[in-house]
Short mmCIF file of C-alpha atoms and ligand atoms in Angstrom, two decimals:
data_model
loop_
_atom_site.label_atom_id
_atom_site.label_comp_id
_atom_site.label_asym_id
_atom_site.label_seq_id
_atom_site.Cartn_x
_atom_site.Cartn_y
_atom_site.Cartn_z
CA MET H 1 103.56 77.83 127.14
CA ALA H 2 102.40 79.60 124.24
CA ILE H 3 101.63 82.96 122.48
CA LEU H 4 97.76 83.16 122.12
CA ILE H 5 97.59 85.22 118.36
CA THR H 6 93.70 86.71 118.45
CA GLY H 7 92.95 87.20 114.64
CA GLY H 8 96.29 85.42 113.66
CA ALA H 9 94.53 84.31 110.12
CA GLY H 10 94.28 88.15 109.11
CA TYR H 11 97.00 89.99 107.80
CA ILE H 12 98.99 91.48 109.57
CA GLY H 13 98.63 88.48 113.00
CA SER H 14 99.57 86.48 110.25
CA HIS H 15 102.80 87.66 109.09
CA THR H 16 102.81 88.27 112.85
CA CYS H 17 102.85 84.14 113.34
CA VAL H 18 105.37 83.05 110.93
CA GLU H 19 107.93 85.58 112.86
CA LEU H 20 107.18 84.77 116.84
CA ILE H 21 107.19 80.94 115.04
CA GLN H 22 110.71 81.15 113.47
CA ALA H 23 111.73 83.00 116.42
CA GLY H 24 111.07 79.82 118.60
CA TYR H 25 107.38 80.48 120.01
CA ASP H 26 104.59 77.90 120.17
CA ILE H 27 101.18 79.90 119.26
CA ILE H 28 97.65 79.36 119.49
CA ILE H 29 95.23 80.83 116.86
CA VAL H 30 92.20 82.39 117.50
CA ASP H 31 90.25 84.17 114.76
CA ASN H 32 86.56 84.17 113.91
CA LEU H 33 87.50 84.14 110.54
CA SER H 34 84.83 87.43 109.34
CA ASN H 35 88.02 89.01 107.75
CA SER H 36 90.29 86.59 107.40
CA ASN H 37 90.41 83.19 105.27
CA ARG H 38 91.34 79.54 107.16
CA GLU H 39 93.50 79.06 104.27
CA SER H 40 95.99 81.06 105.68
CA VAL H 41 96.68 79.96 108.90
CA LYS H 42 97.09 76.77 106.09
CA ARG H 43 100.22 78.85 104.01
CA ILE H 44 102.18 79.94 107.93
CA GLU H 45 102.51 76.65 108.39
CA LEU H 46 103.70 75.79 105.16
CA ILE H 47 106.26 77.95 105.17
CA SER H 48 107.22 77.56 109.38
CA GLY H 49 106.96 73.95 108.43
CA LYS H 50 104.89 73.28 111.95
CA LYS H 51 101.04 72.12 112.64
CA ILE H 52 99.36 75.49 113.97
CA LEU H 53 96.17 75.14 116.60
CA PHE H 54 94.04 77.34 115.57
CA TYR H 55 90.57 77.69 116.80
CA GLN H 56 87.48 79.44 115.23
CA ILE H 57 86.11 81.27 117.24
CA ASN H 58 84.34 84.69 118.72
CA LEU H 59 86.01 86.44 120.94
CA LEU H 60 82.23 87.83 122.26
CA HIS H 61 81.99 84.00 123.19
CA GLN H 62 83.46 83.96 126.77
CA THR H 63 82.85 80.12 126.89
CA ASP H 64 84.77 79.62 123.75
CA ILE H 65 88.10 81.27 125.10
CA GLU H 66 88.17 79.91 128.18
CA ILE H 67 88.12 76.46 126.16
CA VAL H 68 91.04 77.93 125.16
CA PHE H 69 92.53 78.91 127.99
CA LEU H 70 91.35 75.56 129.41
CA GLU H 71 93.01 73.49 126.91
CA ASN H 72 96.38 75.10 126.67
CA ARG H 73 98.85 77.13 129.34
CA ILE H 74 99.47 79.93 127.67
CA GLU H 75 102.06 83.10 129.09
CA ALA H 76 101.23 85.76 126.89
CA VAL H 77 98.81 87.31 123.97
CA ILE H 78 98.77 89.19 121.01
CA HIS H 79 95.24 90.98 121.01
CA PHE H 80 94.63 91.95 116.72
CA ALA H 81 91.08 90.43 116.67
CA GLY H 82 88.72 93.36 115.78
CA VAL H 83 87.27 94.83 112.37
CA LYS H 84 88.87 97.55 111.31
CA ALA H 85 87.90 99.86 107.98
CA VAL H 86 87.77 102.91 109.06
CA GLY H 87 84.26 104.30 105.96
CA ASN H 88 82.40 100.70 107.80
CA SER H 89 82.83 102.54 111.00
CA VAL H 90 81.43 105.66 110.23
CA LYS H 91 78.17 103.23 108.95
CA GLU H 92 77.90 100.47 111.96
CA PRO H 93 79.88 102.47 115.07
CA LEU H 94 77.85 99.32 117.63
CA GLN H 95 79.60 96.66 115.22
CA TYR H 96 82.52 98.20 115.88
CA TYR H 97 82.41 99.58 119.19
CA GLN H 98 80.92 95.47 120.37
CA ASN H 99 83.32 93.76 118.33
CA ASN H 100 86.65 95.72 118.93
CA VAL H 101 86.16 97.31 122.92
CA THR H 102 83.32 94.50 124.05
CA GLY H 103 85.80 91.79 122.62
CA THR H 104 88.66 93.32 124.45
CA ILE H 105 86.72 93.48 127.79
CA ILE H 106 85.55 89.90 127.61
CA LEU H 107 89.38 88.41 126.79
CA CYS H 108 90.78 90.34 129.54
CA GLU H 109 88.52 89.32 131.67
CA VAL H 110 89.52 85.51 130.59
CA MET H 111 93.05 86.32 130.94
CA LYS H 112 92.40 87.81 135.06
CA LYS H 113 90.42 84.38 135.48
CA PHE H 114 93.75 82.08 134.32
CA ASN H 115 95.89 84.22 135.44
CA VAL H 116 97.86 85.39 132.00
CA ASN H 117 98.32 88.79 132.72
CA LYS H 118 100.78 90.03 129.68
CA MET H 119 99.69 91.46 126.53
CA VAL H 120 100.48 92.90 122.95
CA PHE H 121 97.93 95.61 121.73
CA SER H 122 97.27 96.05 118.20
CA SER H 123 96.06 99.86 118.20
CA SER H 124 96.57 102.47 114.92
CA ALA H 125 97.83 105.64 114.88
CA THR H 126 94.39 106.82 113.64
CA VAL H 127 94.21 107.98 117.50
CA TYR H 128 95.89 110.91 116.70
CA GLY H 129 93.32 112.14 114.27
CA ILE H 130 94.79 115.25 112.72
CA PRO H 131 98.24 115.00 114.33
CA GLU H 132 98.95 117.46 116.87
CA PHE H 133 102.91 117.69 115.46
CA LEU H 134 104.99 116.27 113.26
CA PRO H 135 107.18 113.59 112.78
CA ILE H 136 104.03 112.07 115.07
CA ARG H 137 105.65 111.43 118.68
CA GLU H 138 103.95 109.12 121.57
CA ASN H 139 103.23 111.71 123.49
CA CYS H 140 101.27 113.58 120.29
CA LYS H 141 97.55 114.45 121.34
CA THR H 142 95.15 111.97 120.83
CA ASN H 143 92.11 112.71 118.89
CA PRO H 144 90.76 109.84 116.35
CA THR H 145 88.63 111.36 114.31
CA ASN H 146 85.92 107.81 113.57
CA PRO H 147 84.46 105.53 115.77
CA TYR H 148 87.16 102.48 114.39
CA GLY H 149 90.24 105.30 116.15
CA ARG H 150 87.94 105.43 119.38
CA THR H 151 87.19 101.80 119.79
CA LYS H 152 91.21 101.35 120.21
CA LEU H 153 91.65 105.05 121.96
CA MET H 154 89.17 103.36 124.56
CA ILE H 155 90.46 100.01 124.92
CA GLU H 156 94.07 102.10 125.45
CA GLU H 157 93.00 103.59 128.46
CA MET H 158 90.65 100.95 129.66
CA LEU H 159 94.58 98.73 129.26
CA ARG H 160 95.86 101.16 131.54
CA ASP H 161 93.26 101.31 134.12
CA LEU H 162 93.94 97.55 134.08
CA TYR H 163 97.45 98.07 134.85
CA ILE H 164 96.73 100.58 137.59
CA SER H 165 93.95 98.64 139.09
CA ASN H 166 96.96 95.77 138.89
CA ASN H 167 100.40 96.62 138.14
CA GLU H 168 101.17 93.39 137.87
CA TRP H 169 99.94 93.60 134.33
CA SER H 170 102.92 94.15 131.61
CA ILE H 171 101.10 95.39 128.36
CA THR H 172 103.09 97.15 125.35
CA ILE H 173 100.31 99.06 122.56
CA LEU H 174 101.76 99.53 118.75
CA ARG H 175 100.29 102.14 117.24
CA TYR H 176 100.63 101.28 113.46
CA PHE H 177 101.48 103.42 110.89
CA ASN H 178 100.48 102.28 107.25
CA PRO H 179 101.17 98.73 106.97
CA ILE H 180 102.21 97.48 103.31
CA GLY H 181 103.84 94.27 101.42
CA ALA H 182 103.89 90.85 101.76
CA HIS H 183 105.84 87.79 103.25
CA LYS H 184 108.75 87.09 101.00
CA SER H 185 107.21 83.44 100.11
CA GLY H 186 104.63 84.98 98.09
CA ARG H 187 102.57 83.07 100.86
CA ILE H 188 100.56 85.85 103.04
CA GLY H 189 99.40 88.92 102.51
CA GLU H 190 96.45 91.28 102.53
CA ASP H 191 93.56 89.89 101.72
CA ALA H 192 91.41 92.63 100.70
CA ASN H 193 87.53 90.95 100.76
CA GLY H 194 85.64 92.37 97.74
CA ILE H 195 87.03 96.16 96.83
CA PRO H 196 89.44 97.62 98.82
CA ASN H 197 89.89 99.96 101.16
CA ASN H 198 93.83 100.35 101.40
CA LEU H 199 95.34 102.45 98.76
CA MET H 200 98.36 99.95 98.70
CA PRO H 201 95.72 96.49 97.77
CA PHE H 202 93.51 99.17 95.09
CA ILE H 203 97.25 99.60 93.36
CA THR H 204 98.18 95.85 93.07
CA LYS H 205 94.49 94.89 92.14
CA VAL H 206 94.96 97.47 89.15
CA ALA H 207 98.49 96.46 88.04
CA ALA H 208 96.76 92.89 88.30
CA GLY H 209 94.37 93.92 85.77
CA LYS H 210 91.04 93.46 87.92
CA LEU H 211 90.50 97.02 88.74
CA GLN H 212 90.59 99.61 85.98
CA THR H 213 91.75 103.08 86.94
CA LEU H 214 93.41 103.77 90.43
CA GLN H 215 91.46 106.43 91.86
CA ILE H 216 93.68 109.17 93.89
CA TYR H 217 91.45 111.05 96.62
CA GLY H 218 92.05 114.72 96.06
CA ASP H 219 95.49 116.48 94.76
CA CYS H 220 95.02 119.88 96.91
CA TYR H 221 96.76 118.74 100.23
CA PRO H 222 99.26 121.03 101.42
CA THR H 223 101.69 118.12 100.54
CA ILE H 224 105.19 118.09 98.62
CA ASP H 225 102.53 116.99 95.22
CA GLY H 226 99.23 117.76 96.62
CA THR H 227 98.21 114.16 97.67
CA GLY H 228 98.08 112.21 100.73
CA VAL H 229 101.36 111.51 102.41
CA ARG H 230 101.74 108.37 104.84
CA ASP H 231 104.06 106.14 106.63
CA TYR H 232 104.49 103.51 104.84
CA ILE H 233 106.10 100.41 106.57
CA HIS H 234 106.45 96.64 105.54
CA VAL H 235 104.53 94.21 106.64
CA VAL H 236 107.57 91.80 107.67
CA ASP H 237 108.88 94.26 109.74
CA LEU H 238 105.96 95.56 111.81
CA ALA H 239 105.73 91.78 112.52
CA LYS H 240 109.00 91.77 113.96
CA GLY H 241 108.27 94.96 116.02
CA HIS H 242 105.68 92.64 117.89
CA LEU H 243 108.62 90.05 118.70
CA LYS H 244 110.65 92.99 119.99
CA ALA H 245 107.23 94.11 121.91
CA LEU H 246 106.48 90.07 123.23
CA GLU H 247 109.90 89.94 124.55
CA LYS H 248 109.50 92.80 126.70
CA THR H 249 106.27 92.07 127.77
CA LEU H 250 107.19 88.73 129.01
CA SER H 251 110.01 90.64 131.08
CA THR H 252 108.81 93.77 132.30
CA SER H 253 105.44 94.77 134.07
CA SER H 254 104.49 98.00 133.06
CA VAL H 255 102.40 99.42 130.09
CA GLU H 256 103.73 101.20 127.38
CA THR H 257 102.79 102.74 123.81
CA TYR H 258 105.26 102.39 120.96
CA ASN H 259 104.82 104.17 117.27
CA ILE H 260 105.37 101.82 114.86
CA GLY H 261 106.37 102.94 111.28
CA THR H 262 109.62 103.79 108.98
CA GLY H 263 109.79 107.76 110.19
CA GLU H 264 109.22 108.49 106.20
CA GLY H 265 106.20 110.13 104.42
CA ASN H 266 105.39 109.53 101.39
CA SER H 267 102.81 110.95 99.10
CA VAL H 268 100.08 108.75 97.29
CA PHE H 269 102.26 109.86 93.68
CA GLU H 270 105.54 109.05 95.18
CA LEU H 271 104.31 105.60 96.19
CA ILE H 272 102.74 105.27 92.13
CA THR H 273 106.05 105.94 91.41
CA ALA H 274 107.53 103.06 93.41
CA PHE H 275 105.44 100.55 92.66
CA GLU H 276 105.67 101.34 88.59
CA SER H 277 109.45 101.22 89.33
CA ALA H 278 109.53 98.65 91.06
CA THR H 279 107.38 95.90 89.12
CA GLY H 280 107.58 97.57 85.70
CA VAL H 281 103.75 97.74 85.46
CA ARG H 282 102.17 101.23 84.98
CA ILE H 283 99.51 101.93 87.04
CA PRO H 284 96.86 104.39 85.29
CA TYR H 285 94.93 106.68 87.81
CA LYS H 286 92.19 110.00 87.65
CA ILE H 287 91.61 112.30 90.44
CA THR H 288 88.43 112.28 92.24
CA ASN H 289 87.38 114.10 95.32
CA PRO H 290 88.79 113.86 98.03
CA ARG H 291 87.98 111.30 100.76
CA PRO H 292 85.71 112.72 104.19
CA GLY H 293 88.10 111.94 107.08
CA ASP H 294 90.90 111.78 105.36
CA ILE H 295 94.26 113.65 107.01
CA ALA H 296 96.95 115.82 104.89
CA ILE H 297 100.03 113.90 106.11
CA SER H 298 101.11 111.50 108.79
CA TYR H 299 104.17 109.72 109.81
CA ALA H 300 106.05 108.74 112.90
CA ASP H 301 108.64 109.50 114.52
CA PRO H 302 110.01 105.45 115.40
CA SER H 303 112.98 106.55 117.84
CA LYS H 304 111.19 105.67 121.22
CA ALA H 305 110.48 102.15 119.88
CA LYS H 306 114.70 101.64 118.46
CA GLN H 307 115.24 103.36 121.78
CA GLU H 308 113.52 101.30 124.31
CA LEU H 309 111.88 98.22 122.01
CA GLY H 310 115.53 97.89 119.97
CA TRP H 311 113.65 97.73 117.14
CA GLN H 312 113.88 99.73 113.90
CA ALA H 313 112.27 98.91 110.28
CA GLU H 314 114.58 98.25 107.61
CA MET H 315 112.62 98.01 104.63
CA GLY H 316 112.22 100.76 101.94
CA ILE H 317 109.03 101.59 99.74
CA GLU H 318 110.55 99.98 96.18
CA GLU H 319 111.05 96.19 98.75
CA MET H 320 107.42 97.25 100.13
CA CYS H 321 106.07 97.21 96.45
CA GLU H 322 108.15 94.22 95.21
CA ASP H 323 106.69 91.95 97.85
CA ALA H 324 102.77 93.15 97.79
CA TRP H 325 103.02 92.76 93.79
CA ARG H 326 104.36 89.30 94.68
CA TRP H 327 101.60 88.44 96.99
CA GLN H 328 98.99 89.59 94.60
CA SER H 329 100.69 87.73 91.04
CA ASN H 330 101.09 84.70 92.96
CA ASN H 331 97.74 84.91 94.63
CA PRO H 332 94.76 86.59 92.28
CA ASP H 333 91.87 85.74 93.59
CA GLY H 334 93.48 85.97 97.68
CA TYR H 335 93.62 82.98 99.71
CA LEU H 336 90.69 81.54 97.61
CA SER H 337 93.24 81.44 94.47
CA ASN H 338 93.86 77.96 95.02
CA ALA H 339 90.17 77.01 95.54
CA ALA H 340 90.37 73.96 93.60
CA GLU H 341 93.30 73.17 96.09
CA LEU H 342 91.44 73.69 98.43
CA ILE H 343 87.97 71.55 97.09
CA SER H 344 90.11 68.59 96.89
CA GLY H 345 91.59 68.91 100.43
CA LYS H 346 95.08 68.96 98.59
C1 WQD W 1 96.33 105.82 102.24
C2 WQD W 1 96.46 106.88 101.33
C3 WQD W 1 94.07 108.35 101.00
C4 WQD W 1 92.66 105.18 98.82
C5 WQD W 1 93.94 104.11 107.17
C6 WQD W 1 93.53 103.50 108.67
C7 WQD W 1 94.38 103.27 109.48
C8 WQD W 1 94.89 102.14 108.77
C9 WQD W 1 95.50 102.16 107.91
C10 WQD W 1 94.17 100.33 110.22
C11 WQD W 1 95.30 108.70 101.68
C12 WQD W 1 95.14 107.47 99.61
C13 WQD W 1 93.58 105.21 99.02
C14 WQD W 1 92.66 104.80 97.28
C15 WQD W 1 93.89 106.98 97.58
N1 WQD W 1 94.28 100.75 109.65
N2 WQD W 1 94.18 106.88 98.87
N3 WQD W 1 93.15 106.20 96.70
O1 WQD W 1 93.57 105.87 105.62
O2 WQD W 1 96.16 106.84 105.69
O3 WQD W 1 94.57 104.42 106.82
O4 WQD W 1 94.67 102.34 107.02
O5 WQD W 1 94.38 100.45 111.56
O6 WQD W 1 93.75 103.59 110.04
O7 WQD W 1 92.86 104.48 108.20
O8 WQD W 1 94.81 104.37 104.37
O9 WQD W 1 95.59 103.09 102.01
O10 WQD W 1 93.34 104.15 102.59
O11 WQD W 1 95.04 105.76 102.29
O12 WQD W 1 94.10 108.63 97.64
O13 WQD W 1 91.88 104.10 96.32
O14 WQD W 1 96.07 106.69 99.98
O15 WQD W 1 93.25 109.25 100.73
O16 WQD W 1 95.97 109.90 101.42
P1 WQD W 1 94.54 105.77 105.84
P2 WQD W 1 94.40 104.14 102.85
#
């Protein structure tokens, strides 16, 4: 029996595939490669020493998904596939509802048809919007402030209704805080196409000289130093959280939601300082206006995941910075860095 990973060629998906393989699971990746690169699947094979069954398909094409279920015995699905840029979701809401919500409906329809009723779903702390209280617990009011966050919350509600309609479903919803860093091999990492949206890929591209200056979006927030505070979590810690979530999903029938964060908040300045201390590379920056839609502070209370999944983050902010820098240094142009090898088919 195999675990189907939708979006498995992506940043968090690829790191989760490595952990699953190393834990002994057989995996299958489906990905439309709209925001990822086929090369990452090759890197997962390199790291794990295992050949991976990969289908380049779009979740909106139901017949393609059905072929995957016809050709393989699937035990559970870890569902990462979707579009995730907050800013872009404001400009292109229909693309976000189509890809994220409709794509998930089609996936669930096919799962139902083939009697597969176990899913780990990739959600986001964005569903909380401006947090009602801190640290954020799972029962904190949800109030997403952008279409991306609304798609994630809509899918969560749909999955909860699916479980109510049939208690044989087993669904674990993981709300990620801010994943950064990379696998210690330096072979897989965050491959932001073009200009990054998020802070850490921006920092590493400035450190690599690919971008001139880091823009700090505002320093007048009610925080320790005026800059935004977030709960940065190492992507490998996050991947291991999926392993624990899968174990629970395979052994019970329920629908549960977990915050996956470290429980620590760090400001932009604190992340810059940690990066400079971990790498010895200075990050030139300038303060600009706040980014519309940004919130001041967000960090998790991860105690529910610790109690019920037996999971907690283990790596600290400097290790996240070291590992992010190793990925950037080894792959100056992300997965295209070895374009020559790609072309030669090595
Ligand atoms: C972090 C902090 C910015 C860039 C987003 C999504 C969330 C999740 C993670 C998908 C903030 C500041 C940033 C820059 C800056 N993605 N910043 N200069 O906005 O907390 O979360 O990514 O699930 O859904 O909302 O992450 O990395 O963009 O910003 O000063 O160039 O860094 O203001 O305080 P964010 P981020």
